Short mmCIF file of C-alpha atoms in Angstrom, two decimals:
data_model
loop_
_atom_site.label_atom_id
_atom_site.label_comp_id
_atom_site.label_asym_id
_atom_site.label_seq_id
_atom_site.Cartn_x
_atom_site.Cartn_y
_atom_site.Cartn_z
CA MET P 27 0.00 0.00 0.00
CA LYS P 28 2.83 2.37 0.91
CA GLN P 29 4.45 1.65 -2.45
CA LEU P 30 1.29 2.76 -4.27
CA VAL P 31 1.16 5.99 -2.24
CA TYR P 32 4.83 6.74 -3.02
CA LEU P 33 4.27 5.97 -6.71
CA PHE P 34 1.25 8.32 -6.77
CA LEU P 35 3.22 11.14 -5.08
CA ILE P 36 6.12 10.75 -7.50
CA THR P 37 3.75 10.87 -10.49
CA VAL P 38 2.05 14.02 -9.19
CA LEU P 39 5.38 15.75 -8.54
CA PHE P 40 6.73 14.82 -11.96
CA SER P 41 3.56 16.09 -13.63
CA CYS P 42 3.74 19.44 -11.78
CA GLY P 43 7.38 19.79 -12.78
CA ASN P 44 6.50 19.40 -16.48
CA LYS P 45 3.72 21.97 -16.19
CA ASN P 46 6.11 24.45 -14.59
CA ASN P 47 8.62 23.89 -17.41
CA ASP P 48 5.91 24.43 -20.05
CA THR P 49 4.81 27.63 -18.33
CA GLN P 50 8.41 28.88 -18.16
CA ASN P 51 8.95 28.13 -21.87
CA LYS P 52 5.78 30.00 -22.82
CA ASN P 53 6.77 32.94 -20.64
CA GLN P 54 10.14 33.08 -22.42
CA VAL P 55 8.55 33.10 -25.92
CA ILE P 56 5.85 35.71 -25.22
CA PRO P 57 8.22 38.54 -24.16
CA LYS P 58 10.29 38.08 -27.33
CA LEU P 59 7.21 38.66 -29.48
CA SER P 60 6.14 41.61 -27.33
CA ASN P 61 9.49 43.38 -26.98
CA ALA P 62 9.98 46.43 -29.21
CA VAL P 63 13.15 46.18 -31.31
CA GLU P 64 15.16 48.93 -33.07
CA HIS P 65 15.16 48.13 -36.78
CA THR P 66 16.92 49.49 -39.86
CA ARG P 67 16.37 53.25 -40.17
CA LEU P 68 14.40 54.30 -43.22
CA GLU P 69 16.28 56.37 -45.81
CA ASN P 70 14.01 59.30 -46.56
CA VAL P 71 13.56 61.43 -49.63
CA LYS P 72 15.89 64.40 -49.12
CA HIS P 73 14.34 67.47 -47.56
CA LYS P 74 15.25 69.64 -50.57
CA PHE P 75 13.16 67.35 -52.80
CA GLU P 76 10.01 67.29 -50.65
CA LYS P 77 8.29 69.84 -52.89
CA GLU P 78 8.78 67.49 -55.86
CA ILE P 79 6.77 64.71 -54.19
CA GLU P 80 4.24 66.77 -52.23
CA ASN P 81 1.38 65.69 -54.54
CA TRP P 82 2.35 62.00 -54.55
CA GLN P 83 -0.08 61.08 -51.80
CA ASP P 84 0.34 57.29 -52.00
CA LEU P 85 4.07 57.62 -51.35
CA LYS P 86 3.57 60.04 -48.47
CA THR P 87 0.96 57.80 -46.79
CA ALA P 88 3.07 54.65 -47.14
CA THR P 89 6.19 56.48 -45.87
CA SER P 90 4.36 57.79 -42.82
CA PHE P 91 3.03 54.32 -42.00
CA ILE P 92 6.27 52.38 -42.44
CA LYS P 93 8.03 54.67 -39.96
CA LYS P 94 6.06 52.81 -37.28
CA PHE P 95 8.19 49.76 -38.07
CA GLU P 96 11.51 51.42 -37.20
CA LYS P 97 10.94 50.52 -33.55
CA VAL P 98 8.27 47.87 -33.13
CA SER P 99 7.61 44.52 -31.48
CA PRO P 100 6.92 41.47 -33.67
CA ASN P 101 3.33 41.40 -32.38
CA GLU P 102 2.77 45.05 -33.31
CA ALA P 103 4.37 44.48 -36.70
CA MET P 104 2.06 41.56 -37.37
CA SER P 105 -1.00 43.60 -36.42
CA ASN P 106 0.03 46.33 -38.91
CA ALA P 107 1.41 44.11 -41.70
CA LEU P 108 -1.83 43.83 -43.66
CA GLU P 109 -2.41 47.58 -43.69
CA LEU P 110 1.17 48.21 -44.84
CA ARG P 111 0.69 45.64 -47.63
CA ASP P 112 -2.47 47.43 -48.80
CA LEU P 113 -0.83 50.87 -48.74
CA VAL P 114 2.10 49.66 -50.83
CA ALA P 115 -0.33 47.93 -53.21
CA SER P 116 -2.03 51.32 -53.73
CA LEU P 117 1.38 52.91 -54.34
CA LYS P 118 2.08 50.23 -56.95
CA ASP P 119 -1.30 50.30 -58.71
CA ASN P 120 -2.17 54.00 -58.70
CA GLU P 121 -0.80 56.67 -61.01
CA ILE P 122 2.85 57.60 -60.53
CA PRO P 123 4.00 61.19 -61.20
CA LYS P 124 5.47 61.61 -64.69
CA THR P 125 8.99 62.35 -63.44
CA PHE P 126 9.16 58.96 -61.69
CA ASN P 127 7.30 56.88 -64.24
CA ILE P 128 10.35 54.91 -65.37
CA PRO P 129 11.10 51.15 -65.33
CA SER P 130 13.86 51.29 -62.69
CA LEU P 131 11.53 52.96 -60.19
CA HIS P 132 8.68 50.56 -60.97
CA ALA P 133 11.11 47.71 -60.27
CA ARG P 134 11.85 49.05 -56.79
CA ILE P 135 8.15 49.45 -56.04
CA ASN P 136 7.61 45.83 -57.10
CA VAL P 137 10.40 44.64 -54.78
CA LEU P 138 8.88 46.63 -51.91
CA HIS P 139 5.44 45.17 -52.64
CA ASN P 140 6.86 41.63 -52.58
CA GLU P 141 8.52 42.25 -49.20
CA THR P 142 5.26 43.56 -47.72
CA LEU P 143 3.46 40.48 -49.06
CA ARG P 144 6.01 38.24 -47.31
CA LEU P 145 5.58 40.20 -44.08
CA ALA P 146 1.80 39.83 -44.32
CA ASP P 147 2.17 36.08 -44.99
CA LEU P 148 3.97 35.69 -41.65
CA THR P 149 0.69 36.52 -39.88
CA LEU P 150 -0.66 33.17 -41.15
CA ILE P 151 2.12 31.10 -39.54
CA PRO P 152 1.13 30.07 -35.98
CA ALA P 153 4.62 29.08 -34.83
CA ILE P 154 6.44 32.12 -36.23
CA THR P 155 9.48 33.26 -34.24
CA SER P 156 10.39 36.80 -33.30
CA GLU P 157 13.68 36.44 -35.20
CA GLU P 158 11.85 35.62 -38.45
CA VAL P 159 9.48 38.57 -38.05
CA ASN P 160 12.29 41.00 -37.22
CA ALA P 161 14.35 39.85 -40.20
CA GLN P 162 11.42 40.44 -42.57
CA ILE P 163 10.76 43.88 -41.07
CA ASN P 164 14.37 44.85 -41.84
CA LYS P 165 14.04 43.57 -45.42
CA THR P 166 10.84 45.56 -45.91
CA ILE P 167 12.35 48.80 -44.58
CA ALA P 168 15.47 48.24 -46.73
CA ALA P 169 13.27 47.86 -49.83
CA PHE P 170 11.48 51.13 -49.02
CA SER P 171 14.85 52.84 -48.48
CA SER P 172 15.94 51.61 -51.91
CA LEU P 173 12.84 53.21 -53.44
CA ASN P 174 13.53 56.54 -51.69
CA SER P 175 17.18 56.38 -52.73
CA LYS P 176 16.12 55.99 -56.37
CA ILE P 177 13.78 58.98 -56.04
CA ASN P 178 16.69 61.04 -54.67
CA THR P 179 18.88 59.94 -57.58
CA ILE P 180 16.24 60.84 -60.19
CA LEU P 181 15.65 64.28 -58.69
CA SER P 182 19.38 64.98 -58.28
CA LYS P 183 19.95 64.14 -61.94
CA LYS P 184 16.97 66.24 -62.99
CA ASN P 185 18.23 69.24 -61.00
CA PHE P 186 21.71 68.85 -62.49
CA GLU P 187 20.35 68.69 -66.04
CA ASP P 188 18.07 71.68 -65.45
CA ALA P 189 21.08 73.66 -64.23
CA ILE P 190 23.09 72.99 -67.41
CA ASP P 191 22.80 75.90 -69.82
CA VAL P 192 24.66 74.79 -72.95
CA ASP P 193 23.69 74.16 -76.53
CA ILE P 194 23.12 70.41 -76.51
CA ASN P 195 23.73 70.20 -80.26
CA PHE P 196 27.42 70.77 -79.55
CA VAL P 197 27.69 68.12 -76.84
CA GLY P 198 28.69 64.63 -77.95
CA ILE P 199 26.39 62.19 -76.14
CA ASP P 200 25.92 58.48 -76.73
CA SER P 201 22.13 58.19 -76.48
CA THR P 202 22.32 54.43 -75.95
CA LYS P 203 23.96 55.01 -72.56
CA MET P 204 21.42 57.52 -71.25
CA ASP P 205 18.42 56.67 -69.15
CA SER P 206 14.90 57.85 -69.99
CA VAL P 207 15.11 60.90 -67.70
CA SER P 208 18.18 62.23 -69.53
CA ILE P 209 16.69 61.54 -72.96
CA LYS P 210 13.41 63.26 -72.04
CA THR P 211 15.26 66.30 -70.72
CA ILE P 212 17.39 66.63 -73.86
CA ASN P 213 14.43 66.14 -76.19
CA SER P 214 12.48 68.72 -74.23
CA ARG P 215 15.35 71.22 -74.56
CA LYS P 216 15.58 70.56 -78.29
CA ARG P 217 11.86 71.25 -78.70
CA GLU P 218 12.16 74.49 -76.72
CA GLU P 219 15.11 75.64 -78.83
CA LEU P 220 13.22 74.82 -82.03
CA LEU P 221 10.13 76.72 -80.87
CA ASN P 222 12.27 79.75 -79.91
CA LYS P 223 13.96 79.74 -83.33
CA ASN P 224 10.58 79.53 -85.12
CA LYS P 225 9.27 82.47 -83.08
CA LYS P 226 12.32 84.55 -83.99
CA ASN P 227 11.95 83.70 -87.68
CA LYS P 228 8.35 84.84 -87.64
#
């Protein structure tokens, strides 16, 4: 009889020990998903170019929203992932200002959209880890930074070309090595010069 009592006590103690271990493991996982983490800082469009994008509302809205992800917990990121995906989808599908409507910029928007889709997909994985969520947040912010960097490059080039005041007919340029922004600028200047000459002749 005593042996049965001892066996029962040992079983109960062992069972309680396992429950305590399970509780400790859960308590270790939950804080990781709830702890806010500093992520990659977003590269912004330069302040001097803000006027050039002031009417691009989709970009401004998506930029404002993604800044929330610079310091965020995995749980918070997951709760905002679907909205971020939808904002970037609007940026991708809606009209893009003429200055930025070039293939290289569209490519960066597509990459950003794909990263937001991956982030949103993580919300469907029950056993997702904080490390996996944090890594995808960094990839998403990096893709947005790449988009902003391209915008800065386009506007810097545009400003440089606008500042050049030379007769382009006397400049030797290999048109096959120019991007669409440069070609558009030169063609626009040629049209202006032609119109001015016609006005003078009249």
